[in-house]
Backbone as a chain_set.jsonl record, in Angstrom:
{"seq": "MFDYIKDPKEIYRRSFETVRAEADLSGLPETLHTITTRLIHSCGMPDIIGDLAWGGDPAGAAKAAIAAGKKILTDAEMVRSGIIQKRLPADITMICTTHSPVAMEVAFDKATTRSAAAVEQWAPYLDGAVVVIGNAPTALFRLLEMLAEGAPKPAAIFGFPVGFIGAAESKEALIEHAGDVPYLTLRGRRGGSAIASAAINALGSDPS", "coords": {"N": [[-32.779, 16.737, 11.929], [-29.899, 16.215, 12.662], [-27.011, 18.012, 13.145], [-24.785, 18.537, 10.572], [-22.054, 18.695, 8.424], [-22.857, 18.48, 4.961], [-21.461, 19.34, 2.579], [-19.7, 18.095, 0.363], [-17.129, 18.759, -0.99], [-16.412, 20.513, 1.197], [-16.551, 18.857, 2.997], [-14.474, 17.167, 2.45], [-12.141, 19.329, 2.314], [-12.18, 20.141, 4.693], [-11.222, 17.78, 5.976], [-8.26, 17.477, 5.335], [-7.421, 20.035, 6.073], [-7.054, 19.659, 8.725], [-5.891, 17.085, 9.391], [-3.595, 18.408, 8.336], [-3.16, 19.884, 10.21], [-2.544, 18.3, 12.542], [-0.765, 16.505, 12.438], [2.783, 16.27, 12.455], [5.082, 16.059, 9.841], [7.726, 17.163, 9.933], [9.313, 15.47, 10.599], [9.708, 13.808, 8.264], [11.464, 13.207, 4.768], [10.412, 15.419, 2.432], [9.314, 14.225, -0.002], [7.261, 12.349, 0.82], [5.492, 13.445, 1.941], [2.904, 14.232, 0.702], [1.631, 11.598, 0.402], [1.837, 10.508, 3.318], [0.206, 12.339, 4.221], [-2.065, 11.472, 2.756], [-2.092, 8.527, 3.949], [-2.71, 9.548, 6.559], [-4.997, 10.259, 6.458], [-7.153, 8.632, 5.564], [-7.221, 6.594, 7.97], [-7.605, 8.002, 10.092], [-5.423, 8.596, 11.963], [-3.172, 10.392, 13.187], [-0.843, 9.576, 14.81], [0.229, 7.379, 13.38], [2.709, 8.651, 12.233], [4.791, 8.183, 13.552], [5.525, 5.365, 13.445], [6.09, 4.834, 10.699], [8.175, 4.003, 8.125], [10.773, 3.549, 5.854], [12.738, 3.002, 2.961], [14.959, 4.463, 0.389], [13.022, 5.903, -2.233], [10.36, 5.822, -2.451], [7.425, 7.101, -3.136], [8.4, 8.475, -5.479], [9.866, 6.401, -7.026], [7.791, 4.963, -7.461], [5.676, 6.386, -8.79], [7.184, 7.135, -11.428], [7.411, 4.347, -12.428], [4.483, 3.813, -12.836], [4.001, 5.685, -14.739], [5.302, 4.834, -16.819], [4.461, 2.84, -17.354], [3.853, 0.207, -15.999], [2.737, -2.348, -13.903], [0.959, -2.582, -11.513], [0.361, -4.728, -8.563], [-1.193, -6.297, -6.453], [-2.028, -7.587, -3.266], [-5.235, -8.034, -2.228], [-8.616, -8.285, -3.587], [-9.479, -6.139, -2.349], [-7.745, -3.84, -1.629], [-7.21, -3.746, -4.296], [-9.658, -2.23, -5.195], [-9.624, -0.473, -3.861], [-7.943, 1.368, -5.156], [-8.016, 4.354, -7.093], [-9.0, 4.284, -9.994], [-9.12, 6.585, -11.919], [-7.32, 8.337, -11.615], [-4.572, 7.643, -12.665], [-2.958, 6.379, -14.992], [-4.485, 5.939, -18.305], [-3.982, 3.135, -19.269], [-2.715, 1.493, -17.489], [-2.434, -1.321, -15.797], [-3.915, -3.528, -13.142], [-3.219, -5.763, -10.915], [-4.622, -8.452, -9.629], [-4.269, -11.679, -7.608], [-4.998, -13.565, -5.964], [-7.324, -14.802, -6.047], [-7.413, -16.336, -8.13], [-7.501, -19.867, -9.304], [-5.53, -21.268, -9.594], [-3.495, -20.43, -7.899], [-5.197, -21.332, -5.557], [-4.766, -23.726, -5.859], [-2.08, -24.133, -5.726], [-1.572, -22.93, -3.493], [-2.894, -25.403, -1.578], [-1.174, -27.685, -2.179], [1.125, -26.822, -1.498], [0.873, -26.16, 1.142], [0.343, -23.857, 2.45], [-0.964, -20.409, 2.595], [-2.976, -18.952, 0.546], [-3.042, -16.737, -0.168], [-0.189, -16.026, 0.429], [0.425, -18.169, -1.947], [-0.655, -16.939, -4.498], [1.14, -14.844, -4.928], [3.187, -15.765, -6.098], [2.489, -16.271, -8.715], [2.831, -13.615, -9.182], [5.306, -13.548, -10.904], [5.864, -12.958, -13.554], [5.697, -10.704, -13.674], [6.237, -9.002, -12.061], [9.152, -7.463, -12.752], [10.485, -4.147, -12.309], [7.281, -3.624, -11.5], [4.93, -2.056, -9.432], [4.313, -2.961, -6.342], [1.707, -3.489, -3.846], [0.872, -4.308, -0.729], [-2.027, -4.804, 1.618], [-2.905, -6.827, 2.979], [-2.35, -9.629, 3.815], [0.164, -10.691, 5.591], [1.521, -12.851, 4.949], [1.832, -12.99, 2.201], [3.793, -10.948, 1.95], [5.883, -11.765, 3.261], [6.235, -13.91, 1.761], [6.846, -12.56, -1.108], [9.352, -11.133, -0.662], [11.044, -13.707, -0.162], [10.776, -15.013, -2.654], [12.34, -12.697, -3.814], [14.833, -12.931, -2.642], [15.653, -15.495, -3.642], [16.009, -14.816, -6.141], [13.841, -13.694, -7.535], [12.818, -11.222, -10.358], [13.267, -7.36, -9.611], [10.545, -5.445, -8.107], [9.908, -1.732, -8.89], [8.792, -0.566, -6.61], [8.111, -1.331, -3.152], [4.951, -1.205, -1.211], [3.968, -2.14, 1.904], [1.402, -3.007, 3.727], [0.819, -5.052, 5.593], [-1.807, -6.084, 7.563], [-2.866, -7.308, 11.08], [-2.705, -9.621, 13.906], [-0.692, -11.968, 13.884], [2.057, -12.121, 12.508], [1.996, -9.911, 11.137], [3.555, -7.349, 11.905], [5.936, -8.75, 12.414], [6.476, -9.268, 9.685], [6.475, -6.873, 8.509], [8.808, -5.924, 9.672], [10.351, -7.642, 8.638], [10.622, -6.798, 6.006], [11.899, -4.135, 6.175], [14.609, -5.009, 6.478], [15.167, -6.544, 5.019], [14.714, -5.699, 2.248], [16.461, -4.732, 0.475], [18.17, -2.924, -2.355], [15.248, -2.251, -3.144], [13.126, 0.268, -3.159], [10.898, 1.057, -0.213], [7.532, 1.287, 1.513], [6.768, 1.183, 4.612], [4.203, 0.464, 7.689], [5.313, 0.215, 10.961], [4.186, -2.424, 13.501], [1.168, -3.631, 14.249], [-0.539, -2.543, 13.134], [-2.552, -1.375, 9.584], [-3.768, -2.337, 6.731], [-6.136, -2.618, 3.765], [-7.073, -0.216, 3.26], [-5.453, 1.89, 3.521], [-3.404, 0.855, 2.288], [-4.038, 0.884, -0.247], [-4.485, 3.741, -0.451], [-1.94, 4.751, -0.499], [-1.374, 4.586, -3.088], [-3.094, 5.818, -4.415], [-2.284, 8.718, -3.625], [-0.075, 8.933, -5.173], [-1.535, 10.069, -7.717], [-2.523, 12.5, -7.01], [-2.136, 15.237, -5.558], [-3.173, 16.556, -2.287], [-5.936, 18.405, -1.667]], "CA": [[-32.428, 15.673, 13.121], [-28.547, 16.241, 13.165], [-26.412, 19.399, 12.535], [-23.611, 18.099, 10.254], [-21.303, 19.316, 6.796], [-23.507, 17.978, 3.921], [-21.021, 19.557, 1.491], [-18.565, 16.86, 0.175], [-15.915, 19.415, -1.132], [-16.191, 20.926, 2.595], [-15.827, 17.923, 3.851], [-12.542, 16.862, 1.717], [-11.089, 20.906, 2.669], [-11.496, 20.23, 5.97], [-10.39, 16.557, 6.308], [-7.375, 17.984, 4.617], [-6.895, 20.638, 6.794], [-7.186, 18.902, 10.274], [-4.716, 16.417, 9.131], [-1.952, 19.006, 8.668], [-2.943, 20.832, 11.465], [-2.493, 17.393, 14.043], [0.273, 15.487, 11.854], [3.926, 16.889, 12.408], [5.436, 16.393, 8.897], [9.095, 17.414, 9.636], [10.569, 14.399, 10.603], [9.971, 12.755, 6.88], [11.266, 13.676, 3.713], [9.401, 16.017, 1.756], [8.606, 13.423, -0.615], [6.333, 11.51, 1.496], [4.548, 14.095, 2.745], [1.57, 13.688, 0.569], [1.626, 10.039, 0.613], [1.832, 10.452, 4.482], [-1.125, 12.709, 4.672], [-3.003, 10.343, 2.775], [-2.047, 7.696, 4.643], [-3.46, 9.545, 7.748], [-6.711, 10.694, 6.339], [-7.787, 7.127, 5.505], [-7.472, 5.797, 8.803], [-7.898, 9.133, 10.878], [-4.667, 8.544, 13.119], [-2.317, 11.336, 12.836], [0.459, 8.926, 15.273], [1.069, 6.585, 12.806], [4.025, 9.137, 11.508], [6.205, 7.347, 14.11], [5.581, 3.925, 13.435], [6.48, 5.294, 9.39], [9.444, 3.128, 7.659], [11.238, 3.811, 4.259], [14.018, 2.961, 2.212], [14.895, 5.213, -0.869], [12.433, 7.028, -2.391], [9.292, 5.095, -2.674], [6.984, 7.509, -4.269], [8.846, 9.097, -6.637], [9.88, 5.468, -7.804], [6.047, 4.242, -8.193], [5.788, 7.107, -9.91], [8.058, 6.419, -12.569], [7.014, 3.152, -12.616], [3.323, 4.119, -13.281], [3.882, 6.312, -15.85], [6.446, 3.891, -17.755], [2.806, 1.782, -17.775], [4.419, -0.672, -15.081], [1.88, -2.838, -13.462], [0.42, -2.435, -10.024], [0.295, -5.957, -7.679], [-2.002, -6.334, -5.246], [-2.557, -9.095, -2.329], [-6.431, -8.265, -2.117], [-8.926, -7.132, -4.051], [-10.219, -4.989, -1.518], [-6.795, -2.91, -2.532], [-6.947, -3.302, -6.018], [-11.001, -1.969, -5.443], [-9.628, 1.148, -3.367], [-7.007, 2.553, -6.126], [-8.77, 5.181, -7.982], [-8.457, 4.251, -11.062], [-8.956, 7.612, -12.617], [-6.112, 9.14, -11.248], [-3.58, 6.677, -13.176], [-3.117, 6.603, -16.894], [-5.796, 4.837, -18.619], [-3.324, 2.159, -20.056], [-2.471, 0.761, -16.563], [-2.998, -2.473, -15.183], [-3.833, -3.803, -11.582], [-3.51, -7.399, -10.88], [-4.32, -9.491, -7.91], [-4.01, -13.207, -8.484], [-4.934, -14.132, -4.888], [-8.35, -15.803, -5.929], [-6.982, -17.523, -9.099], [-7.646, -21.244, -9.239], [-3.973, -21.497, -9.354], [-3.372, -19.668, -6.069], [-5.983, -22.179, -4.751], [-4.072, -25.467, -6.002], [-0.637, -23.791, -5.295], [-1.809, -23.321, -1.608], [-3.329, -26.799, -1.248], [-0.229, -28.359, -2.629], [2.617, -26.453, -0.489], [0.098, -25.819, 2.724], [0.421, -22.441, 2.979], [-2.077, -19.682, 2.491], [-3.681, -18.435, -0.667], [-2.087, -14.844, -0.479], [1.137, -16.539, -0.37], [0.392, -18.975, -3.407], [-0.882, -15.949, -5.231], [2.194, -13.784, -5.014], [4.123, -17.05, -6.902], [1.862, -15.699, -10.011], [3.205, -12.239, -10.109], [6.759, -13.592, -11.239], [6.156, -12.638, -15.12], [5.097, -8.955, -13.909], [7.514, -8.406, -10.827], [10.571, -6.723, -13.005], [9.734, -2.914, -12.285], [6.158, -3.302, -11.244], [4.705, -1.409, -8.401], [3.646, -4.132, -5.165], [0.949, -2.965, -3.153], [0.527, -5.609, 0.129], [-2.412, -4.36, 2.144], [-3.697, -7.523, 3.904], [-1.443, -10.747, 4.452], [1.519, -11.135, 6.162], [2.318, -14.318, 4.058], [2.417, -12.08, 0.664], [4.835, -10.108, 1.869], [6.904, -12.309, 3.115], [6.687, -15.006, 0.233], [7.657, -11.503, -2.033], [10.906, -11.274, -0.034], [11.607, -14.808, -0.394], [10.903, -14.758, -4.027], [13.427, -11.631, -4.115], [15.92, -13.882, -2.203], [15.809, -16.162, -4.866], [16.633, -13.958, -7.366], [13.409, -13.292, -8.812], [12.736, -9.575, -10.721], [12.889, -6.626, -8.191], [9.706, -4.579, -8.172], [10.28, -0.691, -8.506], [8.684, -0.48, -4.943], [7.309, -1.866, -2.449], [4.05, -0.861, 0.004], [4.08, -3.269, 2.328], [1.031, -2.661, 5.33], [-0.384, -6.056, 5.835], [-2.436, -5.862, 8.994], [-3.442, -8.068, 12.027], [-2.091, -10.068, 15.21], [-0.255, -12.896, 13.534], [2.814, -11.923, 11.357], [1.895, -8.186, 10.496], [4.606, -6.694, 12.494], [7.366, -9.235, 12.284], [6.601, -9.315, 7.939], [7.115, -5.671, 7.934], [10.572, -5.85, 10.119], [11.407, -8.357, 7.565], [10.622, -6.112, 4.739], [12.722, -2.967, 6.477], [15.5, -5.364, 7.22], [15.631, -7.657, 3.543], [14.197, -4.809, 1.017], [17.993, -4.106, 0.011], [18.063, -1.819, -2.988], [14.171, -1.481, -3.561], [12.324, 1.133, -2.383], [9.473, 0.463, 0.259], [7.126, 1.97, 2.52], [5.551, 0.559, 5.414], [3.996, 0.837, 9.062], [5.55, -0.7, 11.856], [3.493, -3.204, 14.187], [0.123, -4.531, 13.915], [-1.868, -1.585, 12.176], [-2.034, -1.477, 8.036], [-5.195, -2.833, 6.18], [-6.338, -2.146, 2.606], [-7.594, 1.13, 2.94], [-3.937, 2.328, 3.854], [-2.492, 0.468, 0.876], [-4.702, 1.889, -1.293], [-4.441, 5.397, 0.086], [-0.706, 5.109, -0.748], [-1.1, 4.649, -4.613], [-4.23, 7.113, -4.659], [-1.398, 9.731, -3.004], [0.725, 9.206, -6.311], [-2.007, 10.649, -8.608], [-2.424, 14.145, -7.247], [-1.832, 15.971, -4.493], [-4.627, 16.794, -1.532], [-6.274, 20.041, -1.23]], "C": [[-30.908, 16.26, 13.823], [-27.96, 17.17, 12.268], [-24.707, 18.306, 12.04], [-23.219, 18.758, 8.876], [-22.16, 17.763, 5.912], [-22.599, 18.361, 2.507], [-19.751, 18.466, 0.976], [-16.963, 17.584, -0.292], [-15.346, 20.273, 0.043], [-15.511, 19.959, 3.72], [-14.591, 17.588, 3.724], [-11.387, 18.133, 2.254], [-10.776, 20.576, 4.178], [-10.841, 19.02, 6.566], [-8.696, 16.883, 6.563], [-6.627, 18.544, 5.928], [-6.605, 20.202, 8.307], [-6.144, 17.624, 10.138], [-3.531, 17.247, 9.28], [-2.257, 19.755, 9.547], [-2.731, 19.724, 12.584], [-1.175, 16.685, 13.583], [1.624, 16.779, 11.879], [4.55, 16.044, 11.117], [6.766, 15.96, 8.681], [10.083, 16.64, 9.967], [11.088, 13.576, 9.223], [10.659, 13.782, 5.808], [10.119, 14.09, 3.015], [8.651, 15.268, 0.514], [7.8, 12.187, -0.476], [5.285, 12.267, 2.284], [3.118, 14.074, 2.045], [1.558, 12.288, 0.973], [1.109, 10.192, 2.529], [0.327, 10.978, 5.055], [-2.494, 12.078, 4.282], [-3.336, 9.004, 3.486], [-3.296, 7.816, 5.952], [-4.919, 9.815, 7.502], [-7.621, 9.259, 6.118], [-7.847, 5.991, 6.521], [-7.778, 6.781, 10.312], [-6.748, 9.146, 12.203], [-3.29, 8.678, 12.502], [-1.094, 10.626, 13.467], [0.849, 7.745, 14.507], [1.991, 7.108, 11.94], [4.629, 8.061, 12.27], [6.244, 5.95, 13.806], [6.246, 4.03, 11.315], [7.805, 4.446, 9.39], [9.484, 3.467, 6.653], [12.586, 3.588, 4.088], [13.998, 3.617, 0.602], [13.89, 5.707, -1.081], [11.186, 6.606, -2.997], [7.85, 5.788, -3.789], [7.258, 7.796, -5.406], [9.422, 7.497, -7.705], [8.452, 4.935, -8.441], [5.433, 5.649, -9.105], [5.928, 7.098, -11.478], [7.675, 5.492, -13.349], [5.654, 3.145, -13.509], [3.506, 4.767, -14.579], [4.632, 6.028, -16.947], [5.081, 2.837, -18.128], [3.258, 0.518, -17.205], [3.244, -1.29, -14.38], [1.923, -2.79, -12.152], [-0.203, -3.86, -9.344], [-0.006, -5.732, -6.79], [-2.368, -7.642, -4.528], [-4.02, -9.46, -1.884], [-7.238, -7.556, -2.579], [-9.845, -5.998, -3.448], [-9.041, -3.655, -1.611], [-7.01, -2.437, -3.627], [-8.447, -2.068, -6.109], [-10.471, -0.497, -4.907], [-8.913, 1.938, -4.1], [-8.064, 3.068, -7.057], [-8.633, 5.327, -8.881], [-7.995, 5.677, -12.041], [-7.912, 8.589, -12.455], [-4.928, 8.467, -11.54], [-3.812, 7.04, -14.59], [-4.017, 5.188, -17.104], [-5.534, 3.202, -18.899], [-2.85, 1.068, -18.73], [-2.819, -0.4, -16.234], [-2.856, -2.802, -13.986], [-3.999, -5.301, -11.659], [-3.569, -8.013, -9.467], [-4.408, -10.97, -8.458], [-4.766, -14.323, -7.152], [-6.531, -15.08, -5.033], [-8.374, -16.438, -7.304], [-7.058, -18.996, -8.619], [-6.579, -21.682, -9.029], [-3.294, -21.492, -8.272], [-3.71, -20.731, -5.514], [-4.99, -23.657, -4.584], [-2.765, -25.129, -5.576], [-0.627, -23.988, -3.669], [-2.01, -24.515, -0.94], [-2.263, -27.706, -1.159], [0.9, -27.884, -2.05], [1.884, -25.914, 1.232], [1.024, -24.685, 3.172], [-0.994, -21.67, 2.217], [-2.246, -19.166, 0.573], [-2.786, -17.485, -1.16], [-0.725, -15.281, -1.048], [1.305, -17.055, -1.734], [0.213, -18.216, -4.331], [0.398, -15.085, -5.639], [3.423, -14.759, -5.776], [4.065, -16.285, -8.094], [2.461, -14.249, -10.513], [4.717, -12.004, -10.355], [6.983, -12.937, -12.779], [6.122, -11.12, -14.868], [5.781, -8.023, -13.237], [8.442, -7.393, -11.584], [9.393, -5.17, -13.218], [8.157, -2.764, -11.837], [6.023, -2.244, -9.603], [3.936, -2.643, -7.302], [2.853, -3.47, -3.732], [0.128, -4.081, -1.999], [-0.488, -4.513, 1.259], [-3.417, -5.337, 3.394], [-2.777, -8.219, 4.766], [-0.217, -10.699, 4.414], [2.346, -11.911, 5.313], [2.57, -13.663, 2.865], [3.7, -11.413, 0.924], [6.007, -10.89, 2.387], [7.409, -13.818, 1.923], [7.505, -13.891, -0.944], [9.136, -11.601, -1.352], [11.477, -12.314, 0.001], [11.985, -14.886, -1.555], [12.638, -14.103, -4.134], [15.004, -12.523, -3.335], [16.341, -14.413, -3.124], [16.278, -15.836, -6.25], [15.365, -13.765, -8.086], [13.761, -11.714, -8.935], [12.555, -8.415, -9.546], [11.646, -5.688, -8.833], [10.544, -2.854, -8.411], [9.705, -0.469, -6.818], [7.605, -1.085, -4.405], [6.157, -1.034, -1.347], [3.733, -1.593, 0.67], [2.92, -2.791, 3.867], [-0.062, -3.768, 5.294], [-0.85, -5.69, 7.573], [-2.592, -7.128, 10.206], [-2.497, -8.309, 12.909], [-1.311, -10.759, 14.887], [1.121, -12.637, 12.157], [2.994, -10.749, 11.059], [3.278, -7.905, 10.985], [5.81, -7.404, 12.216], [7.668, -9.252, 10.186], [7.203, -7.83, 7.854], [8.918, -5.062, 8.492], [11.094, -6.587, 9.401], [11.518, -7.607, 6.118], [11.728, -4.822, 5.016], [14.017, -3.837, 6.436], [15.872, -5.974, 5.757], [15.405, -6.609, 2.325], [15.793, -4.487, 0.46], [17.816, -2.817, -0.778], [16.777, -0.893, -3.56], [13.032, -0.693, -2.426], [11.586, 0.704, -1.6], [9.176, 1.818, 0.983], [6.504, 0.985, 3.422], [5.221, 1.133, 6.664], [4.181, 0.013, 10.041], [4.562, -1.387, 12.564], [2.155, -3.723, 13.423], [-0.524, -3.814, 12.808], [-1.34, -1.546, 10.466], [-3.58, -1.858, 7.427], [-5.351, -2.05, 4.731], [-6.856, -0.651, 2.436], [-6.116, 2.318, 2.783], [-3.343, 2.105, 2.571], [-2.819, 0.937, -0.066], [-4.403, 3.368, -1.465], [-2.834, 5.894, -1.051], [-0.307, 5.497, -2.248], [-2.007, 5.893, -4.691], [-3.317, 8.646, -4.285], [-0.835, 9.975, -4.164], [-0.188, 10.12, -7.332], [-2.197, 12.18, -8.582], [-2.217, 14.487, -5.767], [-3.323, 16.185, -3.56], [-4.808, 18.185, -1.205], [-6.902, 20.189, -0.466]], "O": [[-30.724, 16.619, 14.986], [-28.177, 17.264, 11.06], [-23.913, 17.683, 12.745], [-24.101, 19.343, 8.247], [-22.082, 16.558, 6.151], [-22.904, 17.816, 1.446], [-18.837, 18.337, 1.791], [-15.881, 17.069, -0.009], [-14.193, 20.704, 0.052], [-14.674, 20.024, 4.62], [-13.722, 17.648, 4.594], [-10.194, 17.972, 2.51], [-9.699, 20.649, 4.77], [-10.038, 19.117, 7.495], [-8.043, 16.647, 7.58], [-5.743, 18.025, 6.609], [-5.639, 20.732, 8.856], [-5.61, 17.336, 11.209], [-2.621, 17.009, 10.074], [-1.355, 20.566, 9.759], [-2.732, 20.214, 13.713], [-0.478, 16.263, 14.506], [1.483, 17.92, 11.44], [4.505, 14.876, 11.502], [7.184, 15.084, 7.924], [11.291, 16.815, 9.809], [12.149, 12.992, 9.002], [10.477, 14.995, 5.911], [9.073, 13.447, 2.921], [7.557, 15.652, 0.102], [7.653, 11.274, -1.288], [4.449, 11.811, 3.063], [2.151, 13.902, 2.787], [1.438, 12.063, 2.177], [-0.055, 9.926, 2.829], [-0.431, 10.453, 5.87], [-3.554, 12.042, 4.908], [-4.448, 8.491, 3.608], [-4.192, 7.05, 6.308], [-5.835, 9.591, 8.294], [-8.732, 9.079, 6.617], [-8.275, 4.858, 6.303], [-8.109, 6.287, 11.39], [-7.076, 9.613, 13.293], [-2.568, 7.942, 11.83], [-0.069, 10.892, 12.839], [1.789, 7.077, 14.937], [2.296, 6.449, 10.946], [4.979, 7.04, 11.677], [7.333, 5.422, 14.032], [6.838, 3.044, 10.877], [8.434, 4.212, 10.421], [8.42, 3.805, 6.133], [13.466, 3.904, 4.889], [13.152, 3.296, -0.232], [13.442, 6.196, -0.044], [10.94, 7.055, -4.117], [7.394, 5.259, -4.803], [6.552, 7.486, -6.366], [9.366, 7.529, -8.935], [8.179, 4.611, -9.596], [4.72, 5.521, -10.101], [5.103, 7.066, -12.392], [7.559, 5.547, -14.573], [5.61, 2.634, -14.628], [3.034, 4.173, -15.548], [4.689, 6.77, -17.928], [4.944, 2.213, -19.18], [3.06, -0.433, -17.961], [2.461, -0.355, -14.212], [3.011, -2.969, -11.604], [-1.373, -4.081, -9.658], [0.645, -4.996, -6.049], [-2.908, -8.597, -5.086], [-4.318, -10.542, -1.377], [-7.152, -6.343, -2.386], [-10.659, -5.239, -3.974], [-9.495, -2.512, -1.659], [-7.044, -1.272, -4.023], [-8.394, -1.148, -6.927], [-10.853, 0.532, -5.466], [-9.026, 3.152, -3.935], [-8.847, 2.35, -7.68], [-8.133, 6.406, -9.201], [-6.948, 5.831, -12.67], [-7.752, 9.561, -13.193], [-4.061, 8.618, -10.679], [-4.632, 7.786, -15.125], [-4.186, 4.106, -16.543], [-6.359, 2.291, -18.83], [-2.648, -0.115, -19.006], [-4.014, -0.508, -16.512], [-1.778, -2.51, -13.467], [-4.805, -5.898, -12.372], [-2.773, -8.019, -8.528], [-4.6, -11.267, -9.637], [-5.011, -15.519, -7.311], [-6.814, -15.936, -4.194], [-9.381, -17.076, -7.611], [-6.642, -19.249, -7.488], [-6.506, -22.596, -8.208], [-2.616, -22.397, -7.784], [-2.831, -21.337, -4.902], [-4.657, -24.336, -3.613], [-2.241, -26.036, -4.928], [-0.03, -24.756, -2.914], [-1.448, -24.759, 0.127], [-2.249, -28.511, -0.227], [1.84, -28.677, -2.105], [2.485, -25.407, 2.179], [2.005, -24.613, 3.912], [-1.818, -22.223, 1.49], [-1.389, -19.193, -0.31], [-2.059, -17.42, -2.151], [-0.215, -15.142, -2.16], [2.091, -16.585, -2.557], [0.859, -18.544, -5.326], [0.497, -14.707, -6.807], [4.546, -14.282, -5.935], [5.039, -15.719, -8.589], [2.57, -13.818, -11.66], [5.339, -10.955, -10.192], [8.069, -12.488, -13.145], [6.479, -10.34, -15.751], [5.977, -6.83, -13.465], [8.535, -6.323, -10.981], [8.31, -5.002, -13.778], [7.78, -1.592, -11.836], [6.969, -1.868, -8.91], [2.892, -3.146, -7.717], [3.466, -3.049, -2.751], [-0.957, -4.599, -2.262], [0.075, -3.529, 1.738], [-4.21, -4.95, 4.251], [-2.399, -7.887, 5.889], [0.474, -10.666, 3.395], [3.526, -11.727, 5.014], [3.72, -13.807, 2.45], [4.589, -11.377, 0.073], [7.116, -10.637, 1.916], [8.442, -14.372, 1.548], [8.523, -14.23, -1.548], [9.949, -12.375, -1.858], [12.679, -12.164, 0.22], [13.181, -14.869, -1.848], [13.693, -14.682, -4.393], [16.119, -12.461, -3.852], [17.389, -14.009, -3.628], [16.779, -16.508, -7.151], [15.513, -13.64, -9.301], [14.5, -11.046, -8.211], [11.741, -8.595, -8.64], [11.773, -5.236, -9.972], [11.734, -2.779, -8.103], [10.528, -0.189, -5.948], [6.508, -1.332, -4.906], [6.681, -0.175, -0.639], [2.795, -2.169, 0.119], [3.425, -2.336, 4.894], [-1.27, -3.655, 5.088], [-0.203, -5.14, 8.464], [-2.173, -8.155, 9.671], [-1.51, -7.577, 12.974], [-0.429, -10.497, 15.705], [0.949, -13.022, 11.001], [4.112, -10.388, 10.692], [4.185, -8.345, 10.278], [6.761, -6.755, 11.782], [8.75, -9.248, 9.598], [8.243, -7.594, 7.239], [9.757, -4.289, 8.029], [12.314, -6.482, 9.274], [12.39, -7.845, 5.282], [12.423, -4.509, 4.049], [14.893, -2.985, 6.294], [17.041, -5.802, 5.412], [16.098, -6.854, 1.338], [15.724, -3.453, -0.203], [17.43, -1.781, -0.235], [16.766, 0.231, -4.061], [12.442, -1.001, -1.39], [11.23, -0.403, -2.006], [9.833, 2.849, 1.125], [5.797, 0.067, 3.006], [5.76, 2.202, 6.949], [3.401, -0.929, 10.182], [3.532, -0.82, 12.199], [2.115, -4.127, 12.26], [-0.961, -4.33, 11.779], [-0.171, -1.646, 10.095], [-4.519, -1.387, 8.07], [-4.764, -0.983, 4.551], [-6.96, -0.123, 1.329], [-5.976, 3.291, 2.043], [-2.856, 2.99, 1.868], [-2.024, 1.458, -0.848], [-4.137, 3.97, -2.506], [-2.654, 6.788, -1.879], [0.566, 6.271, -2.64], [-1.515, 6.96, -5.06], [-3.797, 9.682, -4.744], [-0.902, 11.152, -4.518], [0.47, 11.025, -7.847], [-2.117, 12.958, -9.533], [-2.184, 13.577, -4.938], [-4.422, 15.995, -4.08], [-4.03, 18.939, -0.62], [-7.181, 21.333, -0.108]]}, "num_chains": 1, "name": "protein.A"}
């Protein structure tokens, strides 16, 4: 009935071929080429390049942390589910505390979001961890507050909260207040779980 490509390998090959043809990576450091290619592939929008912002070497820092067995902390189960486990070391641990009873209680007591309350449970794991935020602006805001309060520093922050309320502002806060913590983010309202998980998937293998 329809004429379309069915071979998954050919779909994959052509997808990244198209990304490379349509995306100008020349303004980015080479260390971000692979990760940017995967970000574009995850959302179908080559123009996100113009909104990318980073500090330090987030890809290199995250790779080193993962190789050292540090934890990956995510703000949403969709982010954790989108990370391809087989590309990571077998003993790596991914943590998402958003649906924990403690987060729900803290959110109620402090009149805040469950996502922000969940970030407070990251404290024992933050030191040298890889933080991946692809949903809640309040999670990114709370993380930055905790770092300002003296919480242990993660190895890298991938901040891609999405939406109309607080998303753009939280990412600007990351750019301004990340300090010496390497980070990668996307200015504006765009973001989401698929983009956030794609950033980590890019660390495991180069697109072909």
